[in-house]
XYZ file of C-alpha atoms in Angstrom:
238
model
C 113.197 70.561 179.008
C 115.166 69.393 181.676
C 115.086 71.237 185.067
C 119.066 71.911 184.989
C 118.041 74.641 182.114
C 116.495 76.394 184.792
C 118.352 79.411 186.877
C 117.565 78.781 190.756
C 118.165 82.390 191.971
C 118.226 81.151 195.880
C 116.565 78.234 197.841
C 116.638 76.946 201.433
C 114.685 74.164 203.324
C 111.458 76.457 202.937
C 111.403 78.440 199.489
C 113.060 78.225 196.289
C 113.066 81.273 193.711
C 113.602 80.671 190.288
C 113.425 82.223 186.969
C 110.537 81.133 184.550
C 111.259 80.833 180.669
C 108.605 82.399 179.127
C 106.546 79.653 176.732
C 106.493 77.519 180.317
C 103.418 76.524 182.072
C 103.801 77.551 185.545
C 101.808 74.232 186.394
C 100.378 70.841 184.301
C 98.088 72.243 181.516
C 95.879 70.000 178.967
C 98.871 70.014 176.540
C 100.861 67.460 178.534
C 104.189 70.081 178.502
C 106.773 69.801 180.785
C 105.564 72.734 183.546
C 107.911 74.802 186.686
C 106.284 72.622 189.475
C 106.673 69.308 187.813
C 110.512 70.337 186.810
C 111.445 71.543 190.559
C 109.727 68.858 191.892
C 112.150 66.425 189.968
C 114.816 69.081 190.987
C 114.379 68.499 195.207
C 113.677 64.880 194.477
C 116.701 64.505 192.536
C 119.123 66.927 194.609
C 118.140 65.750 197.795
C 117.428 62.136 197.460
C 113.897 62.223 198.640
C 111.996 59.265 198.531
C 108.171 59.215 197.339
C 106.605 62.017 196.053
C 107.907 65.853 196.610
C 106.264 68.550 198.022
C 106.190 71.842 196.495
C 103.709 74.762 196.999
C 102.759 76.682 193.722
C 101.665 79.756 195.598
C 101.394 82.057 192.610
C 101.397 81.965 188.586
C 102.799 83.517 185.892
C 100.605 82.850 182.667
C 102.635 80.545 180.097
C 103.791 83.532 177.878
C 105.189 85.096 180.811
C 108.359 84.681 182.164
C 110.389 86.097 185.459
C 111.176 85.295 189.090
C 108.864 83.030 190.732
C 108.587 81.574 194.386
C 107.977 78.205 195.243
C 107.145 77.028 198.803
C 108.900 73.452 199.941
C 106.662 73.337 203.046
C 103.004 73.474 203.538
C 103.607 76.000 206.452
C 105.628 78.100 204.097
C 103.039 77.839 201.380
C 100.430 78.966 203.937
C 102.389 82.022 205.401
C 103.161 83.278 201.624
C 99.483 83.017 200.602
C 98.696 84.922 203.925
C 101.120 87.736 202.258
C 99.561 87.322 198.855
C 96.082 88.341 200.614
C 97.390 90.836 202.766
C 99.222 92.343 200.001
C 102.793 92.642 200.999
C 103.685 90.280 198.632
C 104.919 92.547 195.941
C 104.849 91.582 192.568
C 106.287 93.931 189.762
C 106.309 93.757 185.541
C 107.992 94.830 182.937
C 105.779 95.730 180.204
C 106.572 96.628 176.076
C 103.219 98.424 175.223
C 102.155 99.105 171.747
C 100.559 102.272 172.206
C 100.798 105.180 175.294
C 97.786 105.608 177.962
C 96.317 109.095 178.257
C 98.286 109.367 181.801
C 101.681 108.398 182.178
C 100.928 106.746 185.100
C 97.819 105.813 187.060
C 95.412 102.620 188.436
C 93.302 100.520 186.413
C 90.435 98.778 188.077
C 88.242 96.245 186.223
C 86.036 93.088 186.709
C 87.240 90.300 184.733
C 85.418 86.954 183.558
C 87.392 83.768 182.144
C 85.534 81.570 179.683
C 87.404 78.740 180.424
C 86.236 76.831 177.379
C 88.169 79.100 175.125
C 90.628 80.167 177.863
C 90.100 83.877 177.311
C 88.996 86.613 179.641
C 87.064 89.495 179.358
C 86.049 92.680 180.684
C 82.247 92.686 182.340
C 79.844 94.764 184.359
C 80.732 94.153 187.977
C 77.576 92.498 188.594
C 78.091 89.733 186.489
C 77.880 86.225 187.892
C 81.442 84.724 188.547
C 83.703 88.021 187.717
C 86.518 89.036 189.980
C 87.796 92.613 190.577
C 91.259 93.190 189.327
C 93.960 96.112 189.843
C 96.684 97.121 189.112
C 98.983 100.383 188.877
C 101.160 101.284 185.662
C 103.979 103.537 185.256
C 105.146 104.593 181.696
C 109.219 104.505 181.933
C 110.329 104.872 178.126
C 109.318 106.059 175.340
C 110.812 104.586 171.534
C 108.642 106.889 169.626
C 110.467 105.897 166.583
C 109.711 101.857 167.415
C 106.059 103.300 168.620
C 106.945 100.997 171.736
C 106.597 102.337 175.235
C 107.978 100.594 178.544
C 105.987 100.265 181.479
C 106.141 99.351 184.970
C 103.419 97.294 186.507
C 102.693 96.131 190.190
C 99.592 94.010 190.339
C 97.624 94.103 193.231
C 95.130 91.061 192.489
C 96.499 88.197 190.747
C 93.771 87.284 188.080
C 93.976 85.152 184.913
C 95.913 87.412 182.067
C 94.946 90.230 184.355
C 97.727 92.719 182.786
C 97.236 91.705 179.364
C 93.431 92.282 179.443
C 93.606 95.737 181.481
C 96.143 97.059 179.146
C 94.435 95.997 176.295
C 91.243 97.109 177.513
C 92.752 100.698 177.797
C 93.854 100.933 174.002
C 97.361 99.673 174.712
C 98.204 96.070 174.120
C 101.205 94.383 175.084
C 103.492 93.825 172.095
C 103.636 90.377 170.625
C 99.998 89.281 172.300
C 98.195 88.251 169.606
C 95.426 86.610 171.769
C 94.808 90.473 173.320
C 96.167 92.838 170.570
C 95.609 92.807 167.073
C 98.262 92.401 164.042
C 101.216 91.309 166.830
C 104.416 89.657 165.731
C 104.363 85.763 167.361
C 107.022 84.967 169.311
C 107.554 88.392 170.520
C 105.682 88.423 173.989
C 106.778 91.099 175.936
C 105.630 90.723 179.684
C 108.376 89.989 182.174
C 108.148 89.540 186.079
C 111.568 91.396 186.816
C 110.902 91.943 190.715
C 109.512 90.063 193.297
C 109.527 91.116 197.205
C 107.968 88.643 199.916
C 108.862 87.767 204.064
C 110.549 85.181 204.260
C 108.420 82.396 205.780
C 110.169 81.577 209.339
C 112.653 84.251 209.671
C 110.221 87.042 208.374
C 113.524 88.616 206.553
C 112.552 90.914 203.445
C 113.751 89.624 200.370
C 113.877 91.080 197.375
C 114.784 89.577 194.135
C 115.291 91.314 190.411
C 116.234 89.735 187.285
C 116.561 91.154 183.672
C 114.198 90.279 180.637
C 115.705 88.248 177.790
C 118.432 90.357 175.985
C 116.540 90.507 172.389
C 113.778 92.656 171.005
C 111.556 94.288 172.142
C 113.723 94.760 175.950
C 117.055 96.008 173.804
C 114.847 98.725 172.467
C 114.940 100.130 176.099
C 117.759 101.233 178.835
C 116.563 98.742 181.404
C 119.396 99.229 183.668
C 117.922 102.779 184.754
C 114.897 101.211 185.837
C 115.780 98.012 187.737
C 118.438 99.467 190.088
C 120.640 96.757 189.302
C 123.300 95.818 186.531
C 122.959 93.518 184.035
C 124.739 90.876 183.599
C 127.704 90.677 180.675
C 129.170 87.934 178.890
């Protein structure tokens, strides 16, 4: 993949806000495939004719199958300030997810303790006292039912950024994501349905609140729902 294929939403001397395609790692992994961090470093190096190594801070991640809006820091100071916002909860991440079952309650908060099996790249819910367990918290709200398809559109806000968090927590309550073959049963491949649609943070130098919203891909299962009603922006037309 070439960085020219990426969609840049905003950039200045401190941050770059970009849309991560589904299937692209946030940073280099053992697959050796192209990754967001590497592509954006090449973009900055070429656009601004930067000599030597280019600094770009990865302050948050999206799982490889997940797409949507991300922000990268162009300076170490910006990276530190954005990381601090993540810690104090002022850095807001919202996701759309298509679930294969409806939770008992239309909206609620889920709290679990997660442990990542690094060798097998899988995350499990474990007792709080388990060594290495990390607390995971999210809020969900069911926006729309498509009973004919047996699918449900959820708005999810993360309060912690654990690996595979949304996928594991929703699967644990019996509502796996559509297309998630790792944590759901009999799911169709290549239809992973988790999208980072809303990102909000304070600019690291101006302190201005910046909010970015982006639609998921124009394909099933997203097209089964009236997304414009919930995202609050008009869907781009060809």
